[in-house]
JSON list of C-alpha atoms in Angstrom, two decimals:
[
{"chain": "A", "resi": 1, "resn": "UNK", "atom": "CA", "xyz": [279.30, -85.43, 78.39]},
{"chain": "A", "resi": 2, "resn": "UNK", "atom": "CA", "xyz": [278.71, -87.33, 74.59]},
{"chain": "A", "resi": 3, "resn": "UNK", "atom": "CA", "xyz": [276.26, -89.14, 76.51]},
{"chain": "A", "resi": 4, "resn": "UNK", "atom": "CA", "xyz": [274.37, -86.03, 77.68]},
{"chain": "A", "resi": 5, "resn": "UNK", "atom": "CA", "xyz": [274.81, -84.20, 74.17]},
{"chain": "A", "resi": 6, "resn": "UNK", "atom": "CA", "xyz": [273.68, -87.07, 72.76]},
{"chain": "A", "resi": 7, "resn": "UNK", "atom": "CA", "xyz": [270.75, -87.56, 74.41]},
{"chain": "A", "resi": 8, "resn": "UNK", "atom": "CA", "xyz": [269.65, -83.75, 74.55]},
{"chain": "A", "resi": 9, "resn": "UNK", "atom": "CA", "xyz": [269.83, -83.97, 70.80]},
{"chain": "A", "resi": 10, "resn": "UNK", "atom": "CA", "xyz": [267.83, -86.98, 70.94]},
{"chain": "A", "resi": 11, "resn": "UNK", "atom": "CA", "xyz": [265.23, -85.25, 73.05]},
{"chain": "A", "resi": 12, "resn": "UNK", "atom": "CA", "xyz": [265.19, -81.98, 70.64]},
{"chain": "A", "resi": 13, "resn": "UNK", "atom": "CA", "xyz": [264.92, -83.50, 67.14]},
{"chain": "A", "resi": 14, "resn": "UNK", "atom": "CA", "xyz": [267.82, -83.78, 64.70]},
{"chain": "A", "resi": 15, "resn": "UNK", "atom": "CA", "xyz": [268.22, -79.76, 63.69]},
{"chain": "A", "resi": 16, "resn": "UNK", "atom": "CA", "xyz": [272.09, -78.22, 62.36]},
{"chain": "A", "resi": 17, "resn": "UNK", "atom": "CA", "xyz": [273.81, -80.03, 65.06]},
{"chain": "A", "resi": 18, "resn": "UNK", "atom": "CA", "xyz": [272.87, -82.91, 63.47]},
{"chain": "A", "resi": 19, "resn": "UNK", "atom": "CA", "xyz": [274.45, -84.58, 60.11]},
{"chain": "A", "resi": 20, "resn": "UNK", "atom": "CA", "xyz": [271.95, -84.35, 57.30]},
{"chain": "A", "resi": 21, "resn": "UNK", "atom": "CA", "xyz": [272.35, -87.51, 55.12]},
{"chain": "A", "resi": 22, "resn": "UNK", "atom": "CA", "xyz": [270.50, -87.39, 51.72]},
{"chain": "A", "resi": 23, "resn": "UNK", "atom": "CA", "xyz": [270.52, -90.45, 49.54]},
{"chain": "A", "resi": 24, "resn": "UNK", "atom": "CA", "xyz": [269.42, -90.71, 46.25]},
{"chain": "A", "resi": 25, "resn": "UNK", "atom": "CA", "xyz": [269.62, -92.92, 43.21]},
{"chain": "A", "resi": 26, "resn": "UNK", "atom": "CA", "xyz": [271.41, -92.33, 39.58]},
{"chain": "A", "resi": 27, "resn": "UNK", "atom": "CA", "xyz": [268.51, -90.43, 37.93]},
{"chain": "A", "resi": 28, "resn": "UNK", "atom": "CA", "xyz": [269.39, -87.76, 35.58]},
{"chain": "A", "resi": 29, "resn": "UNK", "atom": "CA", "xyz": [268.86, -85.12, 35.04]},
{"chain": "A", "resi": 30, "resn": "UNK", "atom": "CA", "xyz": [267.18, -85.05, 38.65]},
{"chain": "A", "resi": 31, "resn": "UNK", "atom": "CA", "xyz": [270.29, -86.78, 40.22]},
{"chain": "A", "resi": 32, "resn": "UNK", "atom": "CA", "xyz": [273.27, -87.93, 39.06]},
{"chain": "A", "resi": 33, "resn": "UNK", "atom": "CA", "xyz": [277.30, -87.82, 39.13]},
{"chain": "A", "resi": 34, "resn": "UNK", "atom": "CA", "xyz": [279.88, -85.49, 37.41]},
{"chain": "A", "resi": 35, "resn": "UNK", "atom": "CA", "xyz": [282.96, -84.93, 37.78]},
{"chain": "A", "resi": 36, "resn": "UNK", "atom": "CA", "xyz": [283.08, -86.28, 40.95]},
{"chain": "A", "resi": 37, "resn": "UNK", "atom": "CA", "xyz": [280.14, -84.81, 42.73]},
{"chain": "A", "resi": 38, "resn": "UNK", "atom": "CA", "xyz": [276.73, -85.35, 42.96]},
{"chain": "A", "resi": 39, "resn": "UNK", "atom": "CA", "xyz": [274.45, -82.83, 40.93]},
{"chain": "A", "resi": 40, "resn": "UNK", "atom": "CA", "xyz": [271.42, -82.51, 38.55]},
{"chain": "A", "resi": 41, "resn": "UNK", "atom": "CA", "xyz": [267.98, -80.64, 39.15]},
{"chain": "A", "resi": 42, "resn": "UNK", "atom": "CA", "xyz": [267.00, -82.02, 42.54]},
{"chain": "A", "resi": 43, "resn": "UNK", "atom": "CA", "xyz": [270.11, -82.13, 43.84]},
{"chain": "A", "resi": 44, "resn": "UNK", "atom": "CA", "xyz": [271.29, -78.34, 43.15]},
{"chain": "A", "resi": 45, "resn": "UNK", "atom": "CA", "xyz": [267.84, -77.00, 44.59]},
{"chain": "A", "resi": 46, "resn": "UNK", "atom": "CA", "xyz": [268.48, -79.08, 47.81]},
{"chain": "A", "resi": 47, "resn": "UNK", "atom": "CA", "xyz": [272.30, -77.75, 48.00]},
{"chain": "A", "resi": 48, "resn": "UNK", "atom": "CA", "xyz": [271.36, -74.24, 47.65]},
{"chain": "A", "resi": 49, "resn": "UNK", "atom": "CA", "xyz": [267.87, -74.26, 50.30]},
{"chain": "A", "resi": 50, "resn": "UNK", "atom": "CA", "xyz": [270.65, -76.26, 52.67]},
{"chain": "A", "resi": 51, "resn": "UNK", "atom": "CA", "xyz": [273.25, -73.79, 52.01]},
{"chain": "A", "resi": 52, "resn": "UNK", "atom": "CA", "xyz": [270.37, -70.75, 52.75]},
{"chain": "A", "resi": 53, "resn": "UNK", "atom": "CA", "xyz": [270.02, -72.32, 56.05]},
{"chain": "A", "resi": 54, "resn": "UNK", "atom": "CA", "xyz": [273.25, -72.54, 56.61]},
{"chain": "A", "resi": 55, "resn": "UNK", "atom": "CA", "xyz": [273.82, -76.48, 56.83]},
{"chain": "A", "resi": 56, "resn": "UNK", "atom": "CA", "xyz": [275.88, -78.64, 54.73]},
{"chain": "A", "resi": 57, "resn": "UNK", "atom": "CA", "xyz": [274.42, -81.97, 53.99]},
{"chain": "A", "resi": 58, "resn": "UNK", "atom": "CA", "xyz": [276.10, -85.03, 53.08]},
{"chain": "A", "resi": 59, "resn": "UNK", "atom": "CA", "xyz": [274.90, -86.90, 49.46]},
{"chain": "A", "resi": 60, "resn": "UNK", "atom": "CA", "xyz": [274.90, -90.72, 48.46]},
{"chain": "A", "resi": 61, "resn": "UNK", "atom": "CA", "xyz": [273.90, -91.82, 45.26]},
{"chain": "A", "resi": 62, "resn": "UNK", "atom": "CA", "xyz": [272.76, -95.72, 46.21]},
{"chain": "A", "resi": 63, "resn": "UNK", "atom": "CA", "xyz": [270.35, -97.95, 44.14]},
{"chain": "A", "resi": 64, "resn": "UNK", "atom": "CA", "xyz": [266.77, -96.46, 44.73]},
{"chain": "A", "resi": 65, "resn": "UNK", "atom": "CA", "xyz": [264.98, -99.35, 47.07]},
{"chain": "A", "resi": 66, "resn": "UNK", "atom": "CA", "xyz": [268.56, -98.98, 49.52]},
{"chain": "A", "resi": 67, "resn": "UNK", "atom": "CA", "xyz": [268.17, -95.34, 49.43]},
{"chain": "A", "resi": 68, "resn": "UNK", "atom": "CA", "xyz": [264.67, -95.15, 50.26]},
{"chain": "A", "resi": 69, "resn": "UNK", "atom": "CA", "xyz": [264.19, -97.97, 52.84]},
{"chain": "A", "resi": 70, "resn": "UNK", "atom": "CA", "xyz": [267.25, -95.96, 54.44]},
{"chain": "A", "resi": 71, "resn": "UNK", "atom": "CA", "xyz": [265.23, -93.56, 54.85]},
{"chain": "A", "resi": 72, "resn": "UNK", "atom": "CA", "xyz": [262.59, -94.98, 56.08]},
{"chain": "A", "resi": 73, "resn": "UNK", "atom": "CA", "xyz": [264.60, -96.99, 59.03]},
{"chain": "A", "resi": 74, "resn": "UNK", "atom": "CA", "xyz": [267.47, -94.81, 59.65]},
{"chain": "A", "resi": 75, "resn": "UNK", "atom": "CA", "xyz": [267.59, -91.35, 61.85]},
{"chain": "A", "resi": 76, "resn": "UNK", "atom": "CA", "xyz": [268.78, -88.06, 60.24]},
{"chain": "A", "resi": 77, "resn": "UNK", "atom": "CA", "xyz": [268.45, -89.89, 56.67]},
{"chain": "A", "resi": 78, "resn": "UNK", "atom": "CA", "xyz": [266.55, -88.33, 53.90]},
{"chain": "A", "resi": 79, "resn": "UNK", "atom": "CA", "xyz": [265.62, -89.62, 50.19]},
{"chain": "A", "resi": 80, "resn": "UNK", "atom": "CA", "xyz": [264.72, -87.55, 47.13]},
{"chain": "A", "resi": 81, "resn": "UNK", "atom": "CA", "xyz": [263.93, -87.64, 44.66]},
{"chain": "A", "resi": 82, "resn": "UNK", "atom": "CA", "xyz": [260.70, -89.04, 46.52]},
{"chain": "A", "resi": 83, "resn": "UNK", "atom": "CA", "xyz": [256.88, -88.96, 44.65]},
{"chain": "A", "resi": 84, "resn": "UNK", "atom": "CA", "xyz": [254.63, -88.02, 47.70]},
{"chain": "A", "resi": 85, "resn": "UNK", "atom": "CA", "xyz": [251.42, -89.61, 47.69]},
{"chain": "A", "resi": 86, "resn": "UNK", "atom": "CA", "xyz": [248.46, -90.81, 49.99]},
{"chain": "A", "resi": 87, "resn": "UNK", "atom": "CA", "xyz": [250.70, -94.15, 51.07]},
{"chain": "A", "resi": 88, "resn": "UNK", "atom": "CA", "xyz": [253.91, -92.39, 51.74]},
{"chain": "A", "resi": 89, "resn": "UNK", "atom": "CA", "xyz": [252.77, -89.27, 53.42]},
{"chain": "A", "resi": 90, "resn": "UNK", "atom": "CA", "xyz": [252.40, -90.46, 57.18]},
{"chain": "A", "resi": 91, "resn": "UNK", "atom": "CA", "xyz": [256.17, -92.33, 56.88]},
{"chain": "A", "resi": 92, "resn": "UNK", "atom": "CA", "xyz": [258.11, -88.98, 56.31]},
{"chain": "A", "resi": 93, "resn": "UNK", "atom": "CA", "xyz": [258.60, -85.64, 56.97]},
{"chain": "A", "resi": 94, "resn": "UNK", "atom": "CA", "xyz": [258.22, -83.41, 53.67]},
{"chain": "A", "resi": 95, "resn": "UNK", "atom": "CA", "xyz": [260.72, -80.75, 51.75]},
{"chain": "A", "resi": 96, "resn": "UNK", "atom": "CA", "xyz": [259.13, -79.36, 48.64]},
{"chain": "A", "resi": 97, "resn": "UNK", "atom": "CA", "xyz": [258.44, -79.84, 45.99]},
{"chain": "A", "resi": 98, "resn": "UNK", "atom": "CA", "xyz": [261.86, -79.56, 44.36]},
{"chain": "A", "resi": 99, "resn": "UNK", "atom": "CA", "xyz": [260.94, -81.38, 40.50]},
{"chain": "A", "resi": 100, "resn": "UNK", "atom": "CA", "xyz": [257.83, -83.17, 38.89]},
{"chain": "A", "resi": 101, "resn": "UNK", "atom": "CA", "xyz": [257.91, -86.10, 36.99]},
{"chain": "A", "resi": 102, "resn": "UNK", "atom": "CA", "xyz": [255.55, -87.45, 34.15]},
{"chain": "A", "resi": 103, "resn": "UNK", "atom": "CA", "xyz": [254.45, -91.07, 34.22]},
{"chain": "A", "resi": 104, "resn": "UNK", "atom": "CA", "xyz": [254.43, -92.40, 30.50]},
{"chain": "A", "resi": 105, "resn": "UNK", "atom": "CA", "xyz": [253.96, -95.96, 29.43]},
{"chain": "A", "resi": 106, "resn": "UNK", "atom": "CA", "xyz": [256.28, -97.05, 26.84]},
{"chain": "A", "resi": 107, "resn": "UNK", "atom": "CA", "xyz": [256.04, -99.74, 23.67]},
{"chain": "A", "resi": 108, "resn": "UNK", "atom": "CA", "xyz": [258.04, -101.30, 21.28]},
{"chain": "A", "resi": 109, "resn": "UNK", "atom": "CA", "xyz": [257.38, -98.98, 17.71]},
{"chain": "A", "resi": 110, "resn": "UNK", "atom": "CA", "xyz": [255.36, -101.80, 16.04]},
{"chain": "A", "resi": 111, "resn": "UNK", "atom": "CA", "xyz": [253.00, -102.79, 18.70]},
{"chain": "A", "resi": 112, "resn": "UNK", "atom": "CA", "xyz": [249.53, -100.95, 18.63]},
{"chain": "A", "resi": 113, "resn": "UNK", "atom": "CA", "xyz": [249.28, -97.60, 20.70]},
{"chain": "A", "resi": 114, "resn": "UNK", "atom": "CA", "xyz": [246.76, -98.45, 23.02]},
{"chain": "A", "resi": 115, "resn": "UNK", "atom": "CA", "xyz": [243.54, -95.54, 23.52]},
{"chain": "A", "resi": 116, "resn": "UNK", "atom": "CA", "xyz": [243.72, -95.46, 27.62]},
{"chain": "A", "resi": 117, "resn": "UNK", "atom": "CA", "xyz": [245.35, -97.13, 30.43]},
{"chain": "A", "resi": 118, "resn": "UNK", "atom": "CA", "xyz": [242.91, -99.75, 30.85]},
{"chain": "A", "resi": 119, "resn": "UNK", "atom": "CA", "xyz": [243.76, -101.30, 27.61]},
{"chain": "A", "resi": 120, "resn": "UNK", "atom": "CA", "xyz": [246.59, -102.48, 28.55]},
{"chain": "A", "resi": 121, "resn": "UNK", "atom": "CA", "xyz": [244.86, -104.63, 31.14]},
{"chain": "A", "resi": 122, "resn": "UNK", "atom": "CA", "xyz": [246.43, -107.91, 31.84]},
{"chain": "A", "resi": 123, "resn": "UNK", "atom": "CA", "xyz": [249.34, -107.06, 29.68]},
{"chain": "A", "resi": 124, "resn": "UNK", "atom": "CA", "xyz": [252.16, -107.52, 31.29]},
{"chain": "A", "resi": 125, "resn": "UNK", "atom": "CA", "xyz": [254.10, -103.88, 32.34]},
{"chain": "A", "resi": 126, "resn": "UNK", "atom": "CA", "xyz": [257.60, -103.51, 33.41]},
{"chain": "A", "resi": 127, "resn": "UNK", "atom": "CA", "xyz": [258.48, -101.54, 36.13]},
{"chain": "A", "resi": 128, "resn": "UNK", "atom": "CA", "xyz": [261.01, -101.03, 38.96]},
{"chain": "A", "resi": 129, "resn": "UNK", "atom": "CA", "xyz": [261.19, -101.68, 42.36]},
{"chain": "A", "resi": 130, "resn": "UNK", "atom": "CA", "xyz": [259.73, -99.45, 45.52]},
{"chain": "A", "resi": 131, "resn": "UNK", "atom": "CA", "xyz": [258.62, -96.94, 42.04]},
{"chain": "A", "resi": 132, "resn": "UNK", "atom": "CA", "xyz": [255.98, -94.71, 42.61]},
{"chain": "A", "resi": 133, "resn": "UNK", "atom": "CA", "xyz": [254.29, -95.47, 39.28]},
{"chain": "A", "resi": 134, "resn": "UNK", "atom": "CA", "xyz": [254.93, -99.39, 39.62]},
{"chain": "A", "resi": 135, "resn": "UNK", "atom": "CA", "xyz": [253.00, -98.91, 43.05]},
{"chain": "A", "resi": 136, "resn": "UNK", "atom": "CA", "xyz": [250.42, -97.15, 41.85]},
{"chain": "A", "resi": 137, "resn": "UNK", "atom": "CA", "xyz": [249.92, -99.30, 38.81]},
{"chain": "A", "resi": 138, "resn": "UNK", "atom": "CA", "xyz": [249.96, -102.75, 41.21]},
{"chain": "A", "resi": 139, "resn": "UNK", "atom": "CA", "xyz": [247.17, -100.91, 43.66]},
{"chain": "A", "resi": 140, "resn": "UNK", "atom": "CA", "xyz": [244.83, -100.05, 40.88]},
{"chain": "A", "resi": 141, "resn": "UNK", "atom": "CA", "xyz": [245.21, -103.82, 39.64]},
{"chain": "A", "resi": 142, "resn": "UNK", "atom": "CA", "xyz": [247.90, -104.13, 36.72]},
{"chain": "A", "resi": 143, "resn": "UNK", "atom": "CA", "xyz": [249.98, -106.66, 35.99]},
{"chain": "A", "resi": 144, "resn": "UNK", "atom": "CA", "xyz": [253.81, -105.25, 36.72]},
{"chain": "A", "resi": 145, "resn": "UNK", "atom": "CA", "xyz": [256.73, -106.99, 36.94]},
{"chain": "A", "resi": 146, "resn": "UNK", "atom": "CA", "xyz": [259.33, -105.09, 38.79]},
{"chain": "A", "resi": 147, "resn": "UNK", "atom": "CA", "xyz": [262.81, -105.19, 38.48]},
{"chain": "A", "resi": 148, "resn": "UNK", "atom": "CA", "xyz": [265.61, -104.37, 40.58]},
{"chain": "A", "resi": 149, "resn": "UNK", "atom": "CA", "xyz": [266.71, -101.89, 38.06]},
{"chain": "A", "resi": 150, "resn": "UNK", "atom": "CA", "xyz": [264.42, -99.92, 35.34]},
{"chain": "A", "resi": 151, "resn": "UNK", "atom": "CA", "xyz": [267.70, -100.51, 33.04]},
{"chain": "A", "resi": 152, "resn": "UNK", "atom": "CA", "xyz": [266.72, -103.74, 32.41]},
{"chain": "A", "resi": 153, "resn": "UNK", "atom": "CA", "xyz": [263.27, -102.84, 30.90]},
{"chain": "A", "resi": 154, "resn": "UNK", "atom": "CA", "xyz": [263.83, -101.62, 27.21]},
{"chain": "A", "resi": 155, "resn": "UNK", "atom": "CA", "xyz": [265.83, -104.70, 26.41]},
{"chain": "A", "resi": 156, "resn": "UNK", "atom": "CA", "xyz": [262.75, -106.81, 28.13]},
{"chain": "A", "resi": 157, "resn": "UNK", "atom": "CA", "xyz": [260.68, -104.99, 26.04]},
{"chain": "A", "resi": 158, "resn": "UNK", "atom": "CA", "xyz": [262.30, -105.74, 22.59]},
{"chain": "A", "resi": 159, "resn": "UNK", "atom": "CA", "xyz": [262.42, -109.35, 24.11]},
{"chain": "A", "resi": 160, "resn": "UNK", "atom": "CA", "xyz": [258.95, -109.58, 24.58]},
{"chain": "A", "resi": 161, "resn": "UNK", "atom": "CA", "xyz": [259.05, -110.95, 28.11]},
{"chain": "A", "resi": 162, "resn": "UNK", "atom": "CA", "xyz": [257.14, -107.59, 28.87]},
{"chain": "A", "resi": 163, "resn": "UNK", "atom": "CA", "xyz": [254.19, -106.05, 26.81]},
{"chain": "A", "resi": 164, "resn": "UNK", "atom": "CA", "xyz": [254.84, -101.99, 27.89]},
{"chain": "A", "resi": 165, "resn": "UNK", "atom": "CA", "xyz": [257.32, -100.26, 30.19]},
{"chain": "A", "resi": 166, "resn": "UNK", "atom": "CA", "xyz": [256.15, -97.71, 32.27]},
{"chain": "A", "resi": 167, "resn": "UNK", "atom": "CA", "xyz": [258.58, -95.04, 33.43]},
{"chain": "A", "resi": 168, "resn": "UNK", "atom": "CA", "xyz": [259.39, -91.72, 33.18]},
{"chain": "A", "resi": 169, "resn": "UNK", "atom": "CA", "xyz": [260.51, -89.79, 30.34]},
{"chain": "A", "resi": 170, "resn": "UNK", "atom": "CA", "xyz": [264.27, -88.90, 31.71]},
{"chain": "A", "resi": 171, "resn": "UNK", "atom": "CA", "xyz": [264.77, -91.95, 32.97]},
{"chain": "A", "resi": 172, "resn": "UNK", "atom": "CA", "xyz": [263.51, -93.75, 29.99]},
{"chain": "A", "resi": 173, "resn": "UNK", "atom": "CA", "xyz": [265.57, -91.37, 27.44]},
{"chain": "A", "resi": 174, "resn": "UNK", "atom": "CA", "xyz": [268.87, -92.17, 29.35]},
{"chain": "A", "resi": 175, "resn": "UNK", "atom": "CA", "xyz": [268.15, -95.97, 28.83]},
{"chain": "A", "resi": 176, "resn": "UNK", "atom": "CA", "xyz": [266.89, -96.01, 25.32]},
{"chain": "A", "resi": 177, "resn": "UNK", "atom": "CA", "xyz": [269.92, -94.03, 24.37]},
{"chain": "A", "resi": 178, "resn": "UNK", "atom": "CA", "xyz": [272.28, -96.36, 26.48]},
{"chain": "A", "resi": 179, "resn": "UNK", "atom": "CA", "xyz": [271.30, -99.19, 24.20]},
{"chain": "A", "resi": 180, "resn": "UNK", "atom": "CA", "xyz": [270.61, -97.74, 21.01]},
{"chain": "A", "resi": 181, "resn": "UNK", "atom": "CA", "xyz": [267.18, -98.49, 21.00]},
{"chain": "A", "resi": 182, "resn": "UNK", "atom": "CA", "xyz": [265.88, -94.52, 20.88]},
{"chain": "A", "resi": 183, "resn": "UNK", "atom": "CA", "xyz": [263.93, -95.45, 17.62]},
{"chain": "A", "resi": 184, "resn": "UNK", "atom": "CA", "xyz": [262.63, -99.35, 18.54]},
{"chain": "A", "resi": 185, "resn": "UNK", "atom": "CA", "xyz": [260.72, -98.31, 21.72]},
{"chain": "A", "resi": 186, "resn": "UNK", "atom": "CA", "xyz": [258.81, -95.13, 21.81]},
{"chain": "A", "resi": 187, "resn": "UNK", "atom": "CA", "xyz": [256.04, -93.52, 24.04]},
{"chain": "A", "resi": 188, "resn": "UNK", "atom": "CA", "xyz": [251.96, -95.42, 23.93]},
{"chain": "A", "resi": 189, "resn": "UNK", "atom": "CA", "xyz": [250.76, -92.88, 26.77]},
{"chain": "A", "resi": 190, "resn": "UNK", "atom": "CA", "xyz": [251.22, -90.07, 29.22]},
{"chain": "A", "resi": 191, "resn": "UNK", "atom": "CA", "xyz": [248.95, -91.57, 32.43]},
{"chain": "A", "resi": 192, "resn": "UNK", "atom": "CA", "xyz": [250.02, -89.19, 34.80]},
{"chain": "A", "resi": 193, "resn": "UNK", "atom": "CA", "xyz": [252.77, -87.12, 37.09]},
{"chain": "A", "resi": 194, "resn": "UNK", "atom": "CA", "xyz": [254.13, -87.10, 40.35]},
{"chain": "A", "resi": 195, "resn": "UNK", "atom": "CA", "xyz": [255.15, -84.08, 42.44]},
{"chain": "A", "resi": 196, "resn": "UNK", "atom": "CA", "xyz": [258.96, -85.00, 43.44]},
{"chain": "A", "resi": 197, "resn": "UNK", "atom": "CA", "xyz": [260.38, -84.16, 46.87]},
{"chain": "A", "resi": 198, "resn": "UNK", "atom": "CA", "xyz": [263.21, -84.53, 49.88]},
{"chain": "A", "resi": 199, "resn": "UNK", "atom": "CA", "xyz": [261.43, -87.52, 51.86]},
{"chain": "A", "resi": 200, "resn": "UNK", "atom": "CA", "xyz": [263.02, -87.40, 55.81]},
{"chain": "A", "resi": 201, "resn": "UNK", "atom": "CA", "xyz": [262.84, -89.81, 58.37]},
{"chain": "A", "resi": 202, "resn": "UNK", "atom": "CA", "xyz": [260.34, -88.97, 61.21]},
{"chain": "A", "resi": 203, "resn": "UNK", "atom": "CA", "xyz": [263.17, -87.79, 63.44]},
{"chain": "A", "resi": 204, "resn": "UNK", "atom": "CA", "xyz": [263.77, -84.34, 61.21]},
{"chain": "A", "resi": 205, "resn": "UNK", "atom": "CA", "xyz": [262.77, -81.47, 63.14]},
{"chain": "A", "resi": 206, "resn": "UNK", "atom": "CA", "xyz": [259.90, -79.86, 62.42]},
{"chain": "A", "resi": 207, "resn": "UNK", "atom": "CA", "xyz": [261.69, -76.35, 62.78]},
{"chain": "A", "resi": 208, "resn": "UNK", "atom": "CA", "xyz": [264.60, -77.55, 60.18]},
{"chain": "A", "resi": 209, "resn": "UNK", "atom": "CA", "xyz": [262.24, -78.88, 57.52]},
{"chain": "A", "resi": 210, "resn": "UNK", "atom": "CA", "xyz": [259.83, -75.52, 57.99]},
{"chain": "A", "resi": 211, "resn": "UNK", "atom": "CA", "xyz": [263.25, -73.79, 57.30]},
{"chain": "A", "resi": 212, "resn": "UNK", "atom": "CA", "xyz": [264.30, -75.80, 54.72]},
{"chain": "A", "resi": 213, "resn": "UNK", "atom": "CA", "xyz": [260.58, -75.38, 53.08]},
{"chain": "A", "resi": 214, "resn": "UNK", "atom": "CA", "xyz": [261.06, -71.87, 53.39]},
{"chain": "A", "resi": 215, "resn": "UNK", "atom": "CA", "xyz": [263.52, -71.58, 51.59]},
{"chain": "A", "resi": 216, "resn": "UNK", "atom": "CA", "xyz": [263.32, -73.49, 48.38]},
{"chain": "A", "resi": 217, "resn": "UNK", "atom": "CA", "xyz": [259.67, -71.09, 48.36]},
{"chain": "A", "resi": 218, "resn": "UNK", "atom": "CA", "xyz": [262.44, -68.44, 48.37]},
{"chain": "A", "resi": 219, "resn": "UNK", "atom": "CA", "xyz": [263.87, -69.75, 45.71]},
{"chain": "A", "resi": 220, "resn": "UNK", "atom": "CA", "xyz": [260.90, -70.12, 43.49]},
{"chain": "A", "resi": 221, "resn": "UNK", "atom": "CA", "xyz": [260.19, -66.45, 44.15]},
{"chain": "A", "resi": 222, "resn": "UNK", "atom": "CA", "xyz": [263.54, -65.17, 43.14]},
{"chain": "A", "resi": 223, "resn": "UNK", "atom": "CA", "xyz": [264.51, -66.83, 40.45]},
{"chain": "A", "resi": 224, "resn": "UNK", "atom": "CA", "xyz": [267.08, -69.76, 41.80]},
{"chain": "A", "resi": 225, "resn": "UNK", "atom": "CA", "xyz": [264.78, -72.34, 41.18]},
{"chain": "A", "resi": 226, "resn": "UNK", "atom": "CA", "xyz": [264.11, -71.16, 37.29]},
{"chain": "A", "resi": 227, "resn": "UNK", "atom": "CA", "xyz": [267.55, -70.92, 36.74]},
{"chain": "A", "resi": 228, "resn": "UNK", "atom": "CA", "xyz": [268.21, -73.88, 38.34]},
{"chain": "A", "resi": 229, "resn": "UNK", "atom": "CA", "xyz": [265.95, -76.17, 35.89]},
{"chain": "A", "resi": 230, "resn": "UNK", "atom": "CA", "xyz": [267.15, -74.16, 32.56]},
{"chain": "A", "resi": 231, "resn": "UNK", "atom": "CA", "xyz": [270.69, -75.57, 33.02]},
{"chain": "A", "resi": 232, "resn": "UNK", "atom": "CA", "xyz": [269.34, -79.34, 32.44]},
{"chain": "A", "resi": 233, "resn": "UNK", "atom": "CA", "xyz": [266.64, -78.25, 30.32]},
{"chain": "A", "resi": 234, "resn": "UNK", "atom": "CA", "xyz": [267.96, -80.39, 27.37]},
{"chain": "A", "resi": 235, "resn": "UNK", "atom": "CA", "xyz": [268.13, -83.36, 29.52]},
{"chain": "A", "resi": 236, "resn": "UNK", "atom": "CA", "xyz": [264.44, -83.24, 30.01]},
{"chain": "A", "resi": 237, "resn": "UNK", "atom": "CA", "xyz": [263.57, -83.52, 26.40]},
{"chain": "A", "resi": 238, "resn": "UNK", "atom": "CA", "xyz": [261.81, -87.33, 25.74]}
]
């Protein structure tokens, strides 16, 4: 009989029989830990559109390239919180959007703010692993360096083994203030932003993520969502 279940829920598509497992990385205030459990922007929308459905999900806060090559390889896995884009859209199946991100290149506070993007040419730019902005930045011909960790960037920066740092402003405010260095390295540039979303493996079914989608539109419509974002609003600030 597991057999048979097993294989009729292979057949059918992972749905509420199935165990939902969302990864995600240490972001705040999109994702992060407190007290215990897993919370932030992202992760509260998701919880409540799950909950609205009437499935419980289980959440994993991993370094980002684990979490999202999980994803990519493993049934009944999800990552968030995922930039969509042209590359990534045929690998998943898509829940969103649940947060937007701004891509901003940062510099140390003496160096010269450059005018556009394409200054910066053949400077070298920090960035971080399986990154939406590092892989944009790499396809349209920059020089990035990519670490393992965007922690590791500000103090590369003030180095000088990299020229800028591009990242996003949470991300980069959580660092900066980390290591004290809020007032050495400050923002050259704003070069763009990323719609962020729940990225599933291929074996989600379609009627769970339509569900799913439905219901975080719910959510924008009354309210949740709104309310949702004003309790980290302060952790948005650059």
């Amino acid at each position: 009989m597991p057999l048979l279940l097993a294989a009729v829920l292979q057949l059918l598509g992972c749905s509420a029989a199935c165990a939902w497992q969302l990864v995600t990385e240490e972001n705040p205030p999109y994702n992060m830990r407190q007290d215990g459990r897993v919370v932030g922007i992202s992760t509260d929308k998701l919880l409540e559109a799950f909950q609205r459905v009437g499935v419980k999900p289980d959440i994993q806060i991993m370094p980002w390239a684990r979490a999202y090559q999980s994803a990519l390889t493993r049934s009944n896995h999800c990552v968030f919180s995922t930039a969509r884009n042209t590359d990534r859209e045929p690998l998943f199946k898509w829940i969103g959007p649940i947060a937007e991100a701004e891509w901003v290149l940062y510099k140390t506070a003496d160096a010269a703010v450059p005018a556009r993007l394409d200054d910066v040419r053949g400077q070298v730019i920090g960035g971080y692993l399986e990154d939406v902005i590092t892989k944009w930045l790499l396809a349209q011909g920059y020089h990035v360096e990519a670490a393992t960790s965007d922690a590791v960037n500000p103090r590369k920066l003030i180095a000088g083994r990299i020229d800028f740092w591009a990242s996003t402003p949470a991300r980069a405010s959580r660092f900066l203030a980390a290591g004290n260095l809020a007032s050495a390295i400050v923002p050259a540039l704003s070069f763009g932003r990323s719609q962020l979303y729940l990225a599933c493996h291929p074996s989600a079914s379609d009627a769970m993520v339509r569900r799913l989608n439905d219901a975080l539109r719910d959510m924008g419509k009354d309210g949740t969502s709104a309310r949702i974002e004003a309790r980290y609003a302060n952790r948005l600030k650059p």
